[in-house]
Tab-separated table of C-alpha atoms and ligand atoms in Angstrom:
chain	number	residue	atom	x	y	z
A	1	UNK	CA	80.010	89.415	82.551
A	2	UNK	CA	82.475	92.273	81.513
A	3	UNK	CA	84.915	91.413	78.762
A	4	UNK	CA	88.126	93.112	79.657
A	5	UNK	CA	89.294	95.757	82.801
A	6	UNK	CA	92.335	96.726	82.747
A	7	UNK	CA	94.533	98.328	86.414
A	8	UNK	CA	97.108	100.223	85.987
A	9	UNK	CA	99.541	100.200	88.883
A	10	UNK	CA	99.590	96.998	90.427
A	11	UNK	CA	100.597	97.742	93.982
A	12	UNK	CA	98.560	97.206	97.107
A	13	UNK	CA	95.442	98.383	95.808
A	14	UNK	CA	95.918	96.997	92.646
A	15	UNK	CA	96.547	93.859	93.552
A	16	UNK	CA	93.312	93.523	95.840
A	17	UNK	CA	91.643	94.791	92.433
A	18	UNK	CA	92.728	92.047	90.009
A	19	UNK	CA	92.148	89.255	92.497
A	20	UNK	CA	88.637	90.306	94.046
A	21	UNK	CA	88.009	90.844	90.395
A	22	UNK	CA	89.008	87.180	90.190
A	23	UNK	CA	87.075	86.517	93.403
A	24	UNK	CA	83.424	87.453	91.295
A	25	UNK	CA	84.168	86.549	88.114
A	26	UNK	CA	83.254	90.075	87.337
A	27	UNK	CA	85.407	89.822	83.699
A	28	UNK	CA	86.759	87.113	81.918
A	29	UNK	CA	90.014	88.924	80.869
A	30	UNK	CA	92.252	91.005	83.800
A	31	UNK	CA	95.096	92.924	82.313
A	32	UNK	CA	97.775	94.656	84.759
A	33	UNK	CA	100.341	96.799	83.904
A	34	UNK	CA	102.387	97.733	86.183
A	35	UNK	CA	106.344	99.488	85.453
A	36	UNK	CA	108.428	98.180	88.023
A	37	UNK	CA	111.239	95.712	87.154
A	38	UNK	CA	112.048	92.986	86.486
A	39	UNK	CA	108.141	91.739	85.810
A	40	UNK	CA	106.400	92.473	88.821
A	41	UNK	CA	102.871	92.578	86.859
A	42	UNK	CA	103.433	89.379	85.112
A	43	UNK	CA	104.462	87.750	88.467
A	44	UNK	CA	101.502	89.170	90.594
A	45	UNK	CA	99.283	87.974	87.755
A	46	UNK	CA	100.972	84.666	87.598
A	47	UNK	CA	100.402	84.292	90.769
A	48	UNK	CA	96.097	85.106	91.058
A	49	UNK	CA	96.130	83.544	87.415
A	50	UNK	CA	97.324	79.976	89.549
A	51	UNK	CA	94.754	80.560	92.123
A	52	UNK	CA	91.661	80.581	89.616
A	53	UNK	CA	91.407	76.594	90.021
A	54	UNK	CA	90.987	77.283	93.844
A	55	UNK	CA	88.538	80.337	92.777
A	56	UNK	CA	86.764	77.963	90.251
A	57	UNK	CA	86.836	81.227	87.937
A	58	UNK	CA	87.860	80.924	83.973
A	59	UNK	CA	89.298	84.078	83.859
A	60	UNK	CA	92.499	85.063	82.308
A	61	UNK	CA	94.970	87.212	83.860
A	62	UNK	CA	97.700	89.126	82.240
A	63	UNK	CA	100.296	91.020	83.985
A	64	UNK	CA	103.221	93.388	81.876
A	65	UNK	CA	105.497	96.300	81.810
A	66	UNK	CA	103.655	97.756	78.389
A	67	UNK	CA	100.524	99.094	78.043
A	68	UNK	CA	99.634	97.096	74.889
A	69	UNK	CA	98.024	95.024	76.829
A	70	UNK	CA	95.088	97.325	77.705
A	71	UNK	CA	93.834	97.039	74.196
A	72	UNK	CA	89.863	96.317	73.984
A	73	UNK	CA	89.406	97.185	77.557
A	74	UNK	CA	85.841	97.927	78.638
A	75	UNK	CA	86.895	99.569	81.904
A	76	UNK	CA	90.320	100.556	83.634
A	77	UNK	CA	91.086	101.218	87.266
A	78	UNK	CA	93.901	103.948	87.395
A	79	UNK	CA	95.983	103.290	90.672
A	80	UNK	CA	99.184	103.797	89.259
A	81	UNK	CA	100.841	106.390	91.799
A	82	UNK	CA	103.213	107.134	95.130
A	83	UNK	CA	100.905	106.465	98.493
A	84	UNK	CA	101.370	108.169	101.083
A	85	UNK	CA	103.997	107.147	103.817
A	86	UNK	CA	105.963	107.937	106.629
A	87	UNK	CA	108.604	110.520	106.299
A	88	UNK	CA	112.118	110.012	108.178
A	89	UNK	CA	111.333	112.650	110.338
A	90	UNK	CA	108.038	110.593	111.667
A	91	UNK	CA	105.653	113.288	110.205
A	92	UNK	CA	103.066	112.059	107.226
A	93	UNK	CA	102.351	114.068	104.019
A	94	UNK	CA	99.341	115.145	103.052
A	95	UNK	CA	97.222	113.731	99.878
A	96	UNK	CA	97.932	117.280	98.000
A	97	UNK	CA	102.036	116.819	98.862
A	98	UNK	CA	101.977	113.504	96.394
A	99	UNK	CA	100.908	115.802	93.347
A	100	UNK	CA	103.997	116.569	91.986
A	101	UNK	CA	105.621	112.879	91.935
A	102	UNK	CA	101.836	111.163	90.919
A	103	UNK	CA	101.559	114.310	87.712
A	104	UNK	CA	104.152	112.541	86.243
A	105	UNK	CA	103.135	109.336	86.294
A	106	UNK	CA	99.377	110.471	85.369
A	107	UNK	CA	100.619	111.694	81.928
A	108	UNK	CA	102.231	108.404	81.325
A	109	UNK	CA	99.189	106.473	82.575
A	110	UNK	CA	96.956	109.415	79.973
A	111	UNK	CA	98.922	108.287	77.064
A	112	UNK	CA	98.462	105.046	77.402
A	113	UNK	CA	94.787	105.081	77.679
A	114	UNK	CA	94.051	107.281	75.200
A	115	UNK	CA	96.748	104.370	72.649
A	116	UNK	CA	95.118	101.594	73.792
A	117	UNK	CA	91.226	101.680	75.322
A	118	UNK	CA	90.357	105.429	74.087
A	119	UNK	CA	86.426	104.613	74.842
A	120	UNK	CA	87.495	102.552	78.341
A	121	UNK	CA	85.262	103.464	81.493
A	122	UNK	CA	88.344	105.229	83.632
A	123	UNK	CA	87.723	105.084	87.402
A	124	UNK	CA	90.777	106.506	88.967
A	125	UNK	CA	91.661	106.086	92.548
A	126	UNK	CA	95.773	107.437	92.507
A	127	UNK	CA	96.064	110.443	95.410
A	128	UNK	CA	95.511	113.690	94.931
A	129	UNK	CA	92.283	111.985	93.930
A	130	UNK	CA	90.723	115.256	92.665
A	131	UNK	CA	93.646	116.707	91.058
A	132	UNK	CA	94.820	113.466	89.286
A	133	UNK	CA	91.614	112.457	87.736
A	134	UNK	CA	91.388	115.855	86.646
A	135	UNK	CA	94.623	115.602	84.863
A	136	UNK	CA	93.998	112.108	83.202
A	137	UNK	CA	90.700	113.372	81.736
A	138	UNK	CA	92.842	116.372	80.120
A	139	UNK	CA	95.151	114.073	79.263
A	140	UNK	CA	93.837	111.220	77.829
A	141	UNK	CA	90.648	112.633	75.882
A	142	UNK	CA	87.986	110.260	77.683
A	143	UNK	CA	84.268	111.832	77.399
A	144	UNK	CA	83.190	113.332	80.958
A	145	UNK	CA	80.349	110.529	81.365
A	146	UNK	CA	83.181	107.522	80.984
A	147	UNK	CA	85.421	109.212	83.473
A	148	UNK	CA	84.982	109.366	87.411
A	149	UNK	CA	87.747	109.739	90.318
A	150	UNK	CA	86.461	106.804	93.274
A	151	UNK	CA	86.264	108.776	97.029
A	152	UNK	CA	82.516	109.507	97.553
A	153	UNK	CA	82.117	105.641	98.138
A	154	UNK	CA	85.037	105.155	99.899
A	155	UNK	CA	84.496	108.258	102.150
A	156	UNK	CA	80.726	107.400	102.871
A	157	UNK	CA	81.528	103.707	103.687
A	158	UNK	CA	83.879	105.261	106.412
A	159	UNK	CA	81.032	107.361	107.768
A	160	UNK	CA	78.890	104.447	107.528
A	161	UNK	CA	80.862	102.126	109.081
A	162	UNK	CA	81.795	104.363	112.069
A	163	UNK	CA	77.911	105.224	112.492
A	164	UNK	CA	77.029	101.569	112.787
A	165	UNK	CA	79.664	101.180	115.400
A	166	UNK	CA	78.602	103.979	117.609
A	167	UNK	CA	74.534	102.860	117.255
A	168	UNK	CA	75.263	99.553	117.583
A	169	UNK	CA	73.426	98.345	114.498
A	170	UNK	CA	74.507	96.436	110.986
A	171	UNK	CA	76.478	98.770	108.519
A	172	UNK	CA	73.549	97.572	106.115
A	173	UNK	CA	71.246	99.572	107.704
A	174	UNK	CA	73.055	102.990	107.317
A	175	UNK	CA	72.939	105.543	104.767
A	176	UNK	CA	75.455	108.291	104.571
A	177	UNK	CA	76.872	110.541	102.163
A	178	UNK	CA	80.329	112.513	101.901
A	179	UNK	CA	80.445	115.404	99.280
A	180	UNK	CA	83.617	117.382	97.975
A	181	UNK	CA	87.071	116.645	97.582
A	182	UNK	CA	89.127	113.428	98.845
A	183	UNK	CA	91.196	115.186	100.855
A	184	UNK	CA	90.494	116.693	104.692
A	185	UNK	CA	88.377	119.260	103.759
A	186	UNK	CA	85.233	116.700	102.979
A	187	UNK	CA	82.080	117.469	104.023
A	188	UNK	CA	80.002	114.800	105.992
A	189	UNK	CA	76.149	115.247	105.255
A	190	UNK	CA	74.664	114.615	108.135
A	191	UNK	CA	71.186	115.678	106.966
A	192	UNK	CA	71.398	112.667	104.783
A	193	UNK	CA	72.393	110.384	106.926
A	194	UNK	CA	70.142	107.967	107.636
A	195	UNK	CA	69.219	104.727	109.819
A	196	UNK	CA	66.563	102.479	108.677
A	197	UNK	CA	65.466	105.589	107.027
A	198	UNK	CA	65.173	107.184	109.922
A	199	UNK	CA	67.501	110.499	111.085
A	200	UNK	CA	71.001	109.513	112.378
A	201	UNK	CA	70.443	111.950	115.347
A	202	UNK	CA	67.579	109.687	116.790
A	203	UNK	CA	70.693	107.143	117.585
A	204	UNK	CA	73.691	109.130	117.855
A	205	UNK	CA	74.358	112.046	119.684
A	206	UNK	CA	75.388	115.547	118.146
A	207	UNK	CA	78.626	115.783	120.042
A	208	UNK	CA	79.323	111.878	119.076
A	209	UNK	CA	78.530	112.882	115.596
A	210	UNK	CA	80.940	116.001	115.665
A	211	UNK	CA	83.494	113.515	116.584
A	212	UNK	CA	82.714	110.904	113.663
A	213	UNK	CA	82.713	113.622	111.728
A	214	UNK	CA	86.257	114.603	112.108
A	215	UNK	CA	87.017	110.963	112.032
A	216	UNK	CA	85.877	110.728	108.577
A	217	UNK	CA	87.885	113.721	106.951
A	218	UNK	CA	90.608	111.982	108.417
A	219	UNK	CA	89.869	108.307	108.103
A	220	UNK	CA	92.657	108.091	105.130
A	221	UNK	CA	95.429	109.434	107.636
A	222	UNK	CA	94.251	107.417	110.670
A	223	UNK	CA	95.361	104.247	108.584
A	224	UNK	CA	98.483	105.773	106.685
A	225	UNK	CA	99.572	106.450	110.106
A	226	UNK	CA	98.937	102.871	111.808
A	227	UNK	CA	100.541	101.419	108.460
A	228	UNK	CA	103.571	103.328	108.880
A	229	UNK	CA	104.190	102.646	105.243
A	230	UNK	CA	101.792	103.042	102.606
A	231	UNK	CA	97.939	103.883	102.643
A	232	UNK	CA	94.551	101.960	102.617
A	233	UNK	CA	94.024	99.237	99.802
A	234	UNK	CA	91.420	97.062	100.356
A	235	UNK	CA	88.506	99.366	101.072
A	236	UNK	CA	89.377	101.896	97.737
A	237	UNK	CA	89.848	98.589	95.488
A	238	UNK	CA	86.266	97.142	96.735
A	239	UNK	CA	85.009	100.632	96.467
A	240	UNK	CA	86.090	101.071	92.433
A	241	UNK	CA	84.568	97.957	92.000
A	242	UNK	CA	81.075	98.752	92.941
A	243	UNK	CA	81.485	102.106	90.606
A	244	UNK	CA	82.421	99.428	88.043
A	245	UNK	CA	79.391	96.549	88.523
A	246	UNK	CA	76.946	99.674	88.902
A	247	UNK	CA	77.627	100.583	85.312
A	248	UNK	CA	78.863	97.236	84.046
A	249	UNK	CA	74.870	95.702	85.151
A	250	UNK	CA	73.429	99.148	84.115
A	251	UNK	CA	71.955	99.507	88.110
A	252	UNK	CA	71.510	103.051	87.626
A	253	UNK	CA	72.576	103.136	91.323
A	254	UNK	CA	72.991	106.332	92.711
A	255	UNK	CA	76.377	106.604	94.544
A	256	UNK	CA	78.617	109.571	95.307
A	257	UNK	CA	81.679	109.619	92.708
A	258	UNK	CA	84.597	112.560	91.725
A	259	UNK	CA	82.634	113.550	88.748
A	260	UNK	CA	83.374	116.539	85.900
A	261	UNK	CA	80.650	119.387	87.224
A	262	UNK	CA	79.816	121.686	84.389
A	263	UNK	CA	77.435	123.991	86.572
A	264	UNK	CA	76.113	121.566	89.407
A	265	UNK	CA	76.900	122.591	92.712
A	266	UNK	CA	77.944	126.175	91.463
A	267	UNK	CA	81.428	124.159	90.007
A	268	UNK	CA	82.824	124.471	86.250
A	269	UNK	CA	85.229	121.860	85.017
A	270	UNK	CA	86.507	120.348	88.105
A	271	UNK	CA	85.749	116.925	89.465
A	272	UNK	CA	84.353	117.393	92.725
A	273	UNK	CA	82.910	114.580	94.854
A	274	UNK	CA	78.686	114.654	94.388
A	275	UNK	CA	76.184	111.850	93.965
A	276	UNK	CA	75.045	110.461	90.908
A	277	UNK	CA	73.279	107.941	88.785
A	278	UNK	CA	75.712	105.239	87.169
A	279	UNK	CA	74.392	103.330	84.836
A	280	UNK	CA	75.320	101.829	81.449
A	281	UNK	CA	76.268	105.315	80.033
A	282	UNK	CA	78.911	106.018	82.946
A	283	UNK	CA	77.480	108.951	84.877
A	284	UNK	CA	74.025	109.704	83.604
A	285	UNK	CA	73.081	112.196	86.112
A	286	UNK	CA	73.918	114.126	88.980
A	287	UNK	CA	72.188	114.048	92.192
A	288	UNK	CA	71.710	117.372	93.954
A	289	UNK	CA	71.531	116.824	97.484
A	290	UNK	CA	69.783	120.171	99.801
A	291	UNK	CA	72.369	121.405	102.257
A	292	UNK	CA	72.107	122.863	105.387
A	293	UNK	CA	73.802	126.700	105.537
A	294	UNK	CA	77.122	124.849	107.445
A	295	UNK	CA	77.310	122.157	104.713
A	296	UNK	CA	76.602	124.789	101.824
A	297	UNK	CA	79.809	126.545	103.735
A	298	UNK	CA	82.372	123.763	104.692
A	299	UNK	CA	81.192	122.231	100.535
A	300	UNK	CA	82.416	125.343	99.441
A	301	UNK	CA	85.946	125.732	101.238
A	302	UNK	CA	86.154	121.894	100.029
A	303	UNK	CA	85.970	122.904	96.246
A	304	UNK	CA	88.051	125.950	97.051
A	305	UNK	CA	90.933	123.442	98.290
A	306	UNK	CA	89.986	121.158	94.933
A	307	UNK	CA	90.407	124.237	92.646
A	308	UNK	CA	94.074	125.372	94.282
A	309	UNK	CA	95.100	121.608	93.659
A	310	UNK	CA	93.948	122.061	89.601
A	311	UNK	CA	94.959	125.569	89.471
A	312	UNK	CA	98.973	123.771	90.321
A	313	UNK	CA	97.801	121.086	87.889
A	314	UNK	CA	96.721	123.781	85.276
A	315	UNK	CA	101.108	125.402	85.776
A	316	UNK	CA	102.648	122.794	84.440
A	317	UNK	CA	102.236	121.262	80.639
B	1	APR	N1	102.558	102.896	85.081
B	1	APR	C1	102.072	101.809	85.750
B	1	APR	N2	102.289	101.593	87.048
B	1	APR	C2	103.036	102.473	87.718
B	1	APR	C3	103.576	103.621	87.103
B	1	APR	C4	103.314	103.813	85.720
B	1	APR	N3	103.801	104.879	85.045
B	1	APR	N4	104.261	104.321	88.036
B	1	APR	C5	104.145	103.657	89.184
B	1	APR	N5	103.391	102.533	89.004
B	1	APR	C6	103.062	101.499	89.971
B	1	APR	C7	104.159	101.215	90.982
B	1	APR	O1	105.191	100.436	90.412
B	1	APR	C8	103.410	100.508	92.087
B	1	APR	O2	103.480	99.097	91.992
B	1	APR	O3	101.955	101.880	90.785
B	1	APR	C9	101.954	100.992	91.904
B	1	APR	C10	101.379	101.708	93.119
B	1	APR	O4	101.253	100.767	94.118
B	1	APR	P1	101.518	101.100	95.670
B	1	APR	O5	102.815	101.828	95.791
B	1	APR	O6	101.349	99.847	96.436
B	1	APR	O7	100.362	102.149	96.027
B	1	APR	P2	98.821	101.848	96.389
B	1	APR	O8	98.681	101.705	97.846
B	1	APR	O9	98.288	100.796	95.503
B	1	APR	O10	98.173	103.271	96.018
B	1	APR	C11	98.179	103.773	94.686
B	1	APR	O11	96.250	105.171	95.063
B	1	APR	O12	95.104	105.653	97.068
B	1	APR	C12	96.059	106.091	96.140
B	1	APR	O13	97.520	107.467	97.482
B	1	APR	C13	97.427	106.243	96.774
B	1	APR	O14	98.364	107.448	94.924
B	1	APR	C14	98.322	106.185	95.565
B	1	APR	C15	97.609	105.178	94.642
């Protein structure tokens, strides 16, 4: 059992965090902090904390304003950020539009990290996923291995779970993997996807495909826009999670994460969205996965779009 994860940002997804957390008994300590007034982390956690008889879980949940209360965390969730809703005039922004507002809130989220949990596991999930992470590893000073942006799992379970629709088979039996950036650009891998080990194409046709495909890249939006306010929160929260128990349990379980690249995939200091082994040391390694020409192509204009996002990052202190 983990000691200690702290969220930050105890909104929607947030809030799915602490209490799934709750749910498994994955810790025995939760802390929240969340800024908005009067105490809305103490209340949310008040709230979980009185369910934990019902849960028949011993595990303590703290909810406040400061981020003292991170201190001796073994992992934090970052999810402290503006989602993406509606605008009056009915049209919806795009991840890379919430930059500006979410900077500002990364630096604050930095700071308190590197005060309170400097040698934390950080899994960040706040929108622009790329961009943001990027800026909290800056930031805050945690080593590349301890720090990972979640949207490979999140993007491949939405691939996955599409897939199993259109075959008509269990979700457990697919295999899929989504490489780049969190944001439309994405690239689907269909040469590694997979059911029952055996090539999607045998059960799904190309043109179906296509059309899952494009699905995917915009799987996000498709929900933002049935929400009307607000973005997805379950599915990211469950997905952070697994990132957490596969280092947490040591699985060295290979799953696709938004990890620092120092040379893999052709990419220098960015966090771009690749496989990789996560074990008890964070990200141990990093899986290289053989592309077709289109993939090597549409990866590429994906970690263009990722680099314009840090290169605004980069312009302002
Ligand atoms: N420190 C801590 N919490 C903060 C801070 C801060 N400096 N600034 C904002 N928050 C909190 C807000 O008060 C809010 O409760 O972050 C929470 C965000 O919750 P939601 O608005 O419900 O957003 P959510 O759907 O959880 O998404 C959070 O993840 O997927 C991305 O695009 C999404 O960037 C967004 C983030």
């Amino acid at each position: 059992m983990i000691n200690k994860i702290g969220i930050i940002g105890g909104g929607n997804i947030g809030g799915v965090c602490v209490s799934e957390i709750v749910n498994r008994g994955l810790a025995r300590n939760v802390a929240l902090v969340d800024v908005k007034e009067p105490e809305f982390a103490a209340g949310k956690c008040l709230d979980v904390a009185e369910a934990t008889p019902v849960y028949g879980r011993d595990v303590n949940v703290v909810g406040s304003k400061n981020y003292d209360i991170l201190e001796g965390c073994d992992f934090v969730i970052n999810t402290a950020g503006v989602p993406r809703a509606m605008r009056p005039d009915g049209t919806f922004p795009s991840r890379e539009e919430l930059l500006a507002i979410n900077l500002k809130i990364t630096d604050f989220v930095a700071a308190g990290i590197k005060k309170y949990c400097p040698d934390a596991f950080v899994i960040s999930i706040a929108n622009p996923l790329d961009a943001i992470v990027y800026r909290l590893f800056k930031k805050s000073g945690i080593k590349p291995h301890k720090i990972m942006g979640m949207a490979g799992v999140l993007d491949s379970a939405r691939y996955k779970y599409f897939v199993a629709k259109e075959a008509n088979v269990s979700v457990e039996n697919i295999e899929a993997v989504v490489l780049g950036g969190h944001g439309d650009t994405m690239v689907p891998i269909r040469s590694a996807c997979r059911i029952y080990g055996l090539p999607v194409e045998q059960f799904v046709t190309k043109s179906k495909l296509a059309k899952i495909e494009k699905r995917t890249r915009g799987a996000g939006g498709e929900v933002v826009k049935l929400l009307g306010s607000g973005s997805a929160f379950v599915s990211p929260a469950v997905s952070a999670l697994e990132m957490i128990e596969a280092i947490a349990f040591d699985k060295r379980k290979i799953i696709p994460v938004a990890a620092y690249l120092q040379g893999e995939y052709g990419v220098k200091k960015l966090f771009v969205g690749v496989p990789a082994i996560l074990g008890k040391n964070g990200i141990e390694e990093i899986i290289k996965v053989k592309l077709s020409p289109e993939e090597k192509k549409n990866l590429k204009v994906s970690i263009n779009a990722v680099k314009k996002t840090c290169a605004e990052v980069d312009k302002t202190k």
